[in-house]
Each structure stands twice: as C-alpha cells, then as structure tokens.
C-alpha positions as MATLAB code, in Angstrom:
seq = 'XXXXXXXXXXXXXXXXXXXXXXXXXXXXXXXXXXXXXXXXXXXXXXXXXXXXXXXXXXXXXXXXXXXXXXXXXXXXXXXXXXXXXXXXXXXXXXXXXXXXXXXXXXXXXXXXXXXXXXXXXXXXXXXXXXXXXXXXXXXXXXXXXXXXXXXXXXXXXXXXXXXXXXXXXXXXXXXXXXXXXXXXXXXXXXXXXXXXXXXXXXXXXXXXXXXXXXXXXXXXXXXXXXXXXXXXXXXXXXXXXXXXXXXXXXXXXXXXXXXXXXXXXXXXXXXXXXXXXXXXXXXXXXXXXXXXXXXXXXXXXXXXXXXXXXXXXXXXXXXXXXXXXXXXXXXXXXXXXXXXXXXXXXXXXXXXXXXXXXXXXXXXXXXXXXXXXXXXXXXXXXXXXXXXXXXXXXXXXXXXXXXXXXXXXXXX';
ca = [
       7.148   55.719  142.278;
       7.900   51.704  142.489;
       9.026   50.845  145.594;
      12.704   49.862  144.395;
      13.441   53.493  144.005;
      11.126   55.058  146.846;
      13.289   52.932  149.292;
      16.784   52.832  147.352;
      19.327   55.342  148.681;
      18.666   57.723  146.599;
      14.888   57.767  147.105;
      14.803   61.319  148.799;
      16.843   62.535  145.617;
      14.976   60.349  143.432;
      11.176   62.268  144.627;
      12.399   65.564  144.641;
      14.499   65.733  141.637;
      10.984   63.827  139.555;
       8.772   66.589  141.476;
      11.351   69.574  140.243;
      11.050   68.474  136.589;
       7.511   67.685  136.643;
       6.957   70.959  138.070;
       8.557   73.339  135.797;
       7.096   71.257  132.860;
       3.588   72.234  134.451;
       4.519   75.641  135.133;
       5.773   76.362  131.332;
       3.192   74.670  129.337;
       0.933   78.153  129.524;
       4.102   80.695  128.892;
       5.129   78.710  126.075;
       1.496   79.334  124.329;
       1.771   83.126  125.143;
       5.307   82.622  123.593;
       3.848   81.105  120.199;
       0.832   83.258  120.437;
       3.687   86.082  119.449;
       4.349   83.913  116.493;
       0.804   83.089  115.236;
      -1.730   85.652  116.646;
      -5.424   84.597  116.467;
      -6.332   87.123  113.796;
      -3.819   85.539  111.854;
      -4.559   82.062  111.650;
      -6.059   80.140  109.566;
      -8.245   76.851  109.675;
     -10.470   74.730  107.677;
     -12.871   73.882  110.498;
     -16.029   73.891  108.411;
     -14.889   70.561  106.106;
     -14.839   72.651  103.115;
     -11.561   72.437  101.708;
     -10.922   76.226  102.692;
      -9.081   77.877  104.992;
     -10.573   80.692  106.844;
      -9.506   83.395  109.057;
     -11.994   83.780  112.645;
     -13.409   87.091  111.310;
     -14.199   85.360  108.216;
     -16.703   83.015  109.999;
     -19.936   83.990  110.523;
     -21.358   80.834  112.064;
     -20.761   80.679  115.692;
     -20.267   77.118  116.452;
     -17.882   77.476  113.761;
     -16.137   80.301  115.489;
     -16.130   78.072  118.655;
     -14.595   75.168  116.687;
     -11.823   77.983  115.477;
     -11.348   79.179  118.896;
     -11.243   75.498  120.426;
      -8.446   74.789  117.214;
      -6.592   77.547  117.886;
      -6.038   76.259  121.608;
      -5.189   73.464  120.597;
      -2.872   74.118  118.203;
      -0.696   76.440  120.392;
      -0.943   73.878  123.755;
       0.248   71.162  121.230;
       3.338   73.147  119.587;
       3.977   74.196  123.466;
       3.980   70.477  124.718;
       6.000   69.098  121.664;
       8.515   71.558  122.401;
       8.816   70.648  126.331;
       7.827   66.972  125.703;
      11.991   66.954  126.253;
      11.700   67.839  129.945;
       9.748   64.861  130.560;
      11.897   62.089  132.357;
      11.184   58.246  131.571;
       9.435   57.817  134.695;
       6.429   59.019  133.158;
       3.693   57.250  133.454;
       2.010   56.210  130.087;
      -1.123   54.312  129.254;
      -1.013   51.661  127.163;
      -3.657   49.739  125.663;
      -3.439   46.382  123.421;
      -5.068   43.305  122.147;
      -3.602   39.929  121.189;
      -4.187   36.126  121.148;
      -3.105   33.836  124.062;
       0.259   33.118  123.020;
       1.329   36.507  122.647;
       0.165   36.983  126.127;
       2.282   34.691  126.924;
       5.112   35.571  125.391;
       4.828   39.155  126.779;
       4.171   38.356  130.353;
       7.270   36.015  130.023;
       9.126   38.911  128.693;
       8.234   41.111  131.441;
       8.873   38.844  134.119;
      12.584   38.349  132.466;
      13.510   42.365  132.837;
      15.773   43.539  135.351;
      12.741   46.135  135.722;
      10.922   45.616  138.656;
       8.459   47.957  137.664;
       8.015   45.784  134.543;
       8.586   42.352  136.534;
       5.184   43.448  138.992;
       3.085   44.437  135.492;
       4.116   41.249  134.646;
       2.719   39.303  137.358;
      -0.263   40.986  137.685;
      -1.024   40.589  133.952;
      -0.350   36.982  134.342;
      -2.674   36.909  137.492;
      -5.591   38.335  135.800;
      -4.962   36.351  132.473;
      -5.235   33.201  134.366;
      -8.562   33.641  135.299;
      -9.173   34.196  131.442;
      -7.271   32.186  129.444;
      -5.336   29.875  131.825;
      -4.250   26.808  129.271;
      -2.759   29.554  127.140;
      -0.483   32.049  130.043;
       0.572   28.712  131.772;
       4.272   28.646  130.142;
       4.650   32.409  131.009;
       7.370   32.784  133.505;
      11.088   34.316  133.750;
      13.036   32.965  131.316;
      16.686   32.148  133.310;
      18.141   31.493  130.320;
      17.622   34.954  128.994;
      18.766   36.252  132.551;
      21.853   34.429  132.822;
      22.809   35.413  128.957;
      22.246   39.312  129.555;
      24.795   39.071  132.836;
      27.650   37.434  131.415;
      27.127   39.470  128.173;
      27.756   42.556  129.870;
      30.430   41.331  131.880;
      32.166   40.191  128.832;
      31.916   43.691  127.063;
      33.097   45.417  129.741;
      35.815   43.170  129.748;
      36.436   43.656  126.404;
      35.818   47.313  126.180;
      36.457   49.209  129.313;
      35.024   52.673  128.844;
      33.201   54.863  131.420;
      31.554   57.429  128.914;
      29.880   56.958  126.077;
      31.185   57.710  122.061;
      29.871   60.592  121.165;
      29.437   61.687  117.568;
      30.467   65.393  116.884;
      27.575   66.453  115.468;
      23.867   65.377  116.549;
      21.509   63.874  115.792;
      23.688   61.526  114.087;
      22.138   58.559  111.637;
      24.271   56.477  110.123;
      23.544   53.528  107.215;
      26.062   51.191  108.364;
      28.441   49.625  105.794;
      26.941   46.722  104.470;
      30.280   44.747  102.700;
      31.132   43.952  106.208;
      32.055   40.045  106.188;
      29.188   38.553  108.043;
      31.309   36.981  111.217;
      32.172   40.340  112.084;
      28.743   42.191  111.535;
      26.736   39.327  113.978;
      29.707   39.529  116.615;
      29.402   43.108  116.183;
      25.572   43.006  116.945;
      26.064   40.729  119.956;
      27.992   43.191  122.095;
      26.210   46.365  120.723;
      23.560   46.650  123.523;
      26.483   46.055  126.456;
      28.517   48.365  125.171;
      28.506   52.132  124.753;
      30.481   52.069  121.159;
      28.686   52.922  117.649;
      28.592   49.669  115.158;
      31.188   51.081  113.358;
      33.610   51.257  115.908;
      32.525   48.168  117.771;
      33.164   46.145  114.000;
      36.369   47.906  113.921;
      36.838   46.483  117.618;
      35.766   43.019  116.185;
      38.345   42.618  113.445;
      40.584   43.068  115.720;
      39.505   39.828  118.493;
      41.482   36.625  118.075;
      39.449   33.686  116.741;
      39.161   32.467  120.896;
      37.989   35.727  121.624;
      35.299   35.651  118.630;
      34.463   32.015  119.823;
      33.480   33.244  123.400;
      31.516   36.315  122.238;
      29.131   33.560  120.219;
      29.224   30.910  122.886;
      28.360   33.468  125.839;
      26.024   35.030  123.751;
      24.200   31.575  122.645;
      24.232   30.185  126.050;
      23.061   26.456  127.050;
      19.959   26.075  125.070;
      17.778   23.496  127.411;
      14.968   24.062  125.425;
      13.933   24.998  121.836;
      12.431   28.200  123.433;
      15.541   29.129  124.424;
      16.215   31.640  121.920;
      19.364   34.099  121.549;
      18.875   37.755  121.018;
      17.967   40.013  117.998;
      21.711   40.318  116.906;
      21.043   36.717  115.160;
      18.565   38.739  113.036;
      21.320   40.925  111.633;
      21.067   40.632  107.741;
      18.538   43.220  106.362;
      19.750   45.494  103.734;
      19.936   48.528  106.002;
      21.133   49.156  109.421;
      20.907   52.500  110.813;
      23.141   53.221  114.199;
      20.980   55.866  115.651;
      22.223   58.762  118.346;
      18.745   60.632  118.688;
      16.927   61.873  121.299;
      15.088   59.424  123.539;
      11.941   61.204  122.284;
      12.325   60.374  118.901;
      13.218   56.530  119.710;
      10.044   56.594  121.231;
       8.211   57.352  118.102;
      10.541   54.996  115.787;
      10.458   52.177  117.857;
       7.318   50.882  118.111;
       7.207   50.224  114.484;
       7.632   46.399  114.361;
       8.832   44.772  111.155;
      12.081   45.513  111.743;
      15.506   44.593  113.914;
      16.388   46.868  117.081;
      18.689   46.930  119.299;
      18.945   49.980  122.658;
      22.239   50.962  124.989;
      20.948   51.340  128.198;
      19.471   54.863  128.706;
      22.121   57.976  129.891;
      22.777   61.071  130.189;
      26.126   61.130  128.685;
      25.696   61.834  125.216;
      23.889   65.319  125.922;
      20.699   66.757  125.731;
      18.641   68.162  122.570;
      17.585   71.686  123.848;
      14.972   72.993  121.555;
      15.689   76.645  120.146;
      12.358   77.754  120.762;
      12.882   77.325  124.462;
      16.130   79.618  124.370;
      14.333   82.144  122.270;
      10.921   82.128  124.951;
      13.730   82.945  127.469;
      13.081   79.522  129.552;
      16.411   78.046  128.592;
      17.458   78.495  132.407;
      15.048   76.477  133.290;
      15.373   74.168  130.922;
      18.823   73.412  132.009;
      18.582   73.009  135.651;
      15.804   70.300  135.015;
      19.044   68.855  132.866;
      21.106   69.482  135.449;
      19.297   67.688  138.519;
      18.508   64.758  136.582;
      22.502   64.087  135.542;
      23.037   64.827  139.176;
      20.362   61.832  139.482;
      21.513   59.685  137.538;
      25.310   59.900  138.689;
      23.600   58.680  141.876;
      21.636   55.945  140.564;
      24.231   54.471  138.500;
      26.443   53.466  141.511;
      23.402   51.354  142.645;
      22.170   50.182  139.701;
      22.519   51.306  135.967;
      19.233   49.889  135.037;
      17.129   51.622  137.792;
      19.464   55.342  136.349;
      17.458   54.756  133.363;
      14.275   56.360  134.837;
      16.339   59.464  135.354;
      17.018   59.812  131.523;
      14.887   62.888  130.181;
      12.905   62.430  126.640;
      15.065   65.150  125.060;
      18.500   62.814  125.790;
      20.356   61.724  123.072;
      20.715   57.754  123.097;
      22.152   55.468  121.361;
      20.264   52.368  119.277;
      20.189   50.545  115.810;
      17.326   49.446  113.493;
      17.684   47.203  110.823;
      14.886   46.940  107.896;
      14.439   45.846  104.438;
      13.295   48.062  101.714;
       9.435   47.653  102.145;
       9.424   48.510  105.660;
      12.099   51.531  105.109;
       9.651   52.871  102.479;
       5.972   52.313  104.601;
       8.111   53.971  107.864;
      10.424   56.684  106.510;
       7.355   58.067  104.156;
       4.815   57.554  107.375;
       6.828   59.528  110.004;
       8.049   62.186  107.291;
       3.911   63.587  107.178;
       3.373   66.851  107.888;
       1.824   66.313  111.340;
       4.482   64.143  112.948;
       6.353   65.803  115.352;
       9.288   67.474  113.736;
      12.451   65.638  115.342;
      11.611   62.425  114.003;
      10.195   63.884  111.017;
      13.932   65.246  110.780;
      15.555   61.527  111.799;
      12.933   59.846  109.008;
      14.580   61.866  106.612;
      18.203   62.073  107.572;
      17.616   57.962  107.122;
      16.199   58.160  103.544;
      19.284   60.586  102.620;
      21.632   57.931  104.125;
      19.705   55.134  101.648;
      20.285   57.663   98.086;
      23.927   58.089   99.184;
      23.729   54.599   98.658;
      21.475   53.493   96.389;
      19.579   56.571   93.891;
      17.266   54.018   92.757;
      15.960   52.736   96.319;
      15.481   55.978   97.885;
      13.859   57.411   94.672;
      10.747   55.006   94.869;
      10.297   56.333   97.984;
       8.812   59.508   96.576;
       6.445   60.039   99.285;
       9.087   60.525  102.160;
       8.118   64.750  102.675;
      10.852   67.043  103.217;
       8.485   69.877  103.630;
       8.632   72.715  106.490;
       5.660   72.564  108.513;
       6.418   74.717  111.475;
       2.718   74.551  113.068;
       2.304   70.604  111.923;
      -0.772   70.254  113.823;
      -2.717   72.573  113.141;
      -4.446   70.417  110.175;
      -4.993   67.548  112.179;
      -6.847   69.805  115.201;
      -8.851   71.161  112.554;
     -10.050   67.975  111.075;
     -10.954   67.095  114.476;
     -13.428   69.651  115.117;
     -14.797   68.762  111.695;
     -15.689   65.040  113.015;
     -16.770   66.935  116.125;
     -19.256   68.586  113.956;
     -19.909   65.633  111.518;
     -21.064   64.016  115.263;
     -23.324   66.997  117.203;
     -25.026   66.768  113.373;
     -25.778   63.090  113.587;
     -27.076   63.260  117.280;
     -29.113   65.931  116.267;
     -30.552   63.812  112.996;
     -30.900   61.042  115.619;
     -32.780   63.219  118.640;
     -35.522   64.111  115.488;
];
C-alpha cells in the first residue's frame, strides 16, 4: 500500500481489486482442505510422528500426545496442499518477510541497489536501511547511494529495444510451462547482444538471436555502446548479459511462483522481463475439480483489468498487479556444478510440485544434449509425490517431541 499507488490514478482500482483477491484467497483456504480431506480422509493417513521409521495410521496409536502430534500433522498437511494450490491467487504485492545477514560491503552494495530501482517501494527500504546502518557501520554504507549510471543505462536500453522491436504483447510459447536449453554454437557477438536486449524486450533468446543476426554492424555497435554506457568510475559496471558464457542457458516461461523459488539460488546468471499478465495464467486442476475455478478466474480477471490500467501510467508500478500463478518470462545461466546441486535440490520430494516439474523439465533439456552430464546427476527425483509435505510436517512434530522431552529432562 506505498503511497505511489494509493495516490496514482488508479489507486481506488488498485485497493479494491488487492482486497478482492486477498479475500477470496482467505475465504478458500478452509474449502480447499474439506476438498482434499475427500482425497485423504483421516482414517486413511499415514504418518511417522513417533521418529521410528514407521508409518502409522491414528487408530494405530495408542499414545495420546502421539495422537495429538497425528492430528496436529494431519492439519497441517491438508492447510499446506490447500495453500500451495492457491499460493497462485496471491498478487506480488504481498508482503513478505525477509531476513539476512552480511558484511558491510554487501550492505552497501544492496542499499545502493535498492536506491537504483525504479521501485519506490524498494527506493524507501533502501533509505531506511541505509539510515539505520549508519548508525552501525557508517565507514562501510558511506558509498551507498543511486547509482545514475545504472539509471541512465536501463532508460535508453529500453528505448532502444522498443525501437528495435516494436511489439505490444508478449511471445508466447504454445505449450506451457516452456524451458528451453538455448543453443549453445551461437557465435558469441550475437549471444551477448542477444543478452543485452533480453530484459527490454518481450522476445524469447531464440528469437531475439534470430533478431540479432539480422542488425547491421552500426546497429550491433549501438546495442554495446548504449548498453556499456560512460563508465566514470570502475564501479560503474554493465549488466549481467556480460556474464553470458556458462554452458547452459535456460529461457524460462514459468509461473511467477516458480521463479520465485528458482531465483534466489545465487551461483548463477539471471536475467527477468518485466512482470505481465500477457502470457496467461497457470490454473491449477485441483481448483477446477473443488469447483472454485469461477473464482479463481475473476481474481484473474480483475487483476488483467488492473494491470491494463497501470501500464498506461507506469509498466513498472503494473508489476504489483501480476498474480504468483502468471506465466513470465526469464533466463538462467549455470555451469554444471550448480545445475547438478539446484536441479537435484528442488526435484526432492517436498518441494512444491511446479518447480519440482520446471527442475526437471531443465535436466531433460541437459540429456537431450549431453547423456553423460545429465546422467551424473542421478539424484534429480522424478518421483510422484502428490501429498509432498506430509513427511516434512511429520518430522516436525518429531523435533516437537525431541523438545517437550528435553524441557522435561531439564525441569527434573
């Protein structure tokens, strides 16, 4: 609720489409559980909430904080599956709470980073962060402030791409998700200029290196020259698309949700489109079976409706209106180490099963080309695992119990 959209012009629209969508989110969290309660019925479910190795059915336990730990699993379990499945109502206005830890220059580097976003949600964490690190660590936050360089780059970037490729919708692949491994016997000119424009543009790689070969040598020049700026300092640096190398580039069309997952691992390249609408939403199947798909889609509806308004007044501020379950567009580029540590990570049983799917549909794009690479990753799991958290609640009420045991021990 930042100011620069309580007071825009489409404010009103702005508070009353969030409250809709917020609203029916709240209001099917519950009928979803009585909708997977059909599916897994308390009698039949099973847990290993004693620590034992073995799962056990609730009349099988005869222990009753045991049969409290079941009942408390079982909850949970059910409200979990419910919330992953309407996690894609969500809009990216929700609030979120972060917490980190870090030496003083990556304070500084962040705050500078935050005070360089067109964001001014971002711009005000910024400040504030660099307000209350002063009082901490002064001699090391001093530098942190809004890199014009950066600024000036991003705006004649995107004024060159749309210059260069004048398209009001976005590409859309026919089928999605869509995860492509991106050629990599592309001559190296054309891959980098291909990188520069890919975040001001709304074109795959592919077709934006197609675009590429095509540009005169002048119009190749200017793409590098905009893009590189005037460097006054050696902390002027360009963008990530002077990072493009690795051995594997996926161009990803998932849904924001699952970027959201992917993305914060960090040894890696990425690059983001600005959020939209455009591409289409990911409605979950279990929603149209519950009988909610109705509702489903006017929360999709209002927040399009949103966004066309938004986007007249500013196409960064539209991004809030974006819901979690939107596809958008982004690449990440990775060597073979990190494709093994993240595609076998977020493949586990208890990730949530979209970007369990887009871990895998990644390591199938690496055997198509190499059989070798992808079969040393042997611990990437295709396995089904319809109720993936069920395992993890249950080995939380074992700590829980490994805990009211030590207190106890501790209280004698």
């Amino acid at each position: 609720r930042d100011e620069s959209l309580i007071n825009a012009s489409f404010g009103k629209q702005y508070l009353e489409t969030m409250d809709f969508i917020f609203e029916t989110y709240s209001s099917l969290v519950e009928p979803m559980k009585e909708y997977f309660k059909t599916l897994k019925n308390r009698s039949q479910a099973e847990y290993d909430v004693t620590g034992e190795g073995v799962k056990r059915k609730y009349h099988e336990l005869t222990d009753e904080k045991d049969q409290k730990a079941f009942r408390l699993t079982y909850n949970f379990d059910l409200r979990s599956k419910a919330c992953d499945v309407l996690r894609g109502l969500l809009p990216l206005s929700t609030l979120t709470n972060v917490g980190m830890f870090g030496n003083g220059r990556f304070y500084q580097t962040l705050i500078s980073h935050l005070l360089t976003t067109d964001i001014p949600e971002a711009q005000k964490i910024g400040q504030k962060a660099f307000e209350a690190a002063s009082q901490i660590i002064p001699q090391y936050v001093r530098r942190a402030r809004r890199n014009e360089y950066v600024v000036e780059n991003h705006k004649k970037m995107r004024a060159l791409a749309e210059t260069l490729f004048d398209r009001e919708r976005p590409e859309v692949p026919e089928s999605l998700p869509k995860i492509t491994l991106v050629n990599d016997a592309e001559s190296r000119d054309v891959s980098v200029i291909a990188s520069m424009l890919f975040p001001y543009t709304k074109l795959s790689l592919e077709t934006l290196r197609a675009e590429v070969r095509k540009l005169t040598g002048q119009q190749r020049k200017e793409v590098i020259e905009i893009y590189v700026g005037s460097r006054k300092t050696r902390r002027d640096r360009p963008g990530r698309a002077l990072e493009d190398g690795y051995p594997y580039t996926f161009d990803m069309v998932t849904n924001w949700g699952v970027y959201k997952d992917l993305m914060r691992h960090r040894m890696n390249s990425q690059q983001r489109q600005l959020f939209s609408p455009k591409i289409g939403f990911d409605m979950p199947e279990e929603l149209k079976k519950a009988g909610f798909e109705k509702q489903a889609l006017e929360c999709v509806k209002k927040a399009d409706a949103l966004f066309d308004s938004m986007s007249k007044i500013s196409p960064i501020l539209a991004q809030y209106s974006v819901l979690h379950g939107h596809f958008v567009r982004w690449s990440i580029s990775m060597n073979d180490r990190e494709a093994m540590h993240m595609l076998e990570l977020r493949s586990t049983p208890q990730g949530h099963p979209e970007y369990r799917r887009a871990a895998q549909m990644m390591h199938q794009e690496i055997l198509r080309r190499s059989k070798w690479r992808g079969e040393m990753m042997n611990f990437v799991d295709y396995g089904d695992y319809y109720w993936s958290r069920a395992d993890s609640e249950a080995r939380q009420r074992v700590k829980e119990k490994k805990l009211d045991e030590k207190e106890e021990e501790n209280k004698q």
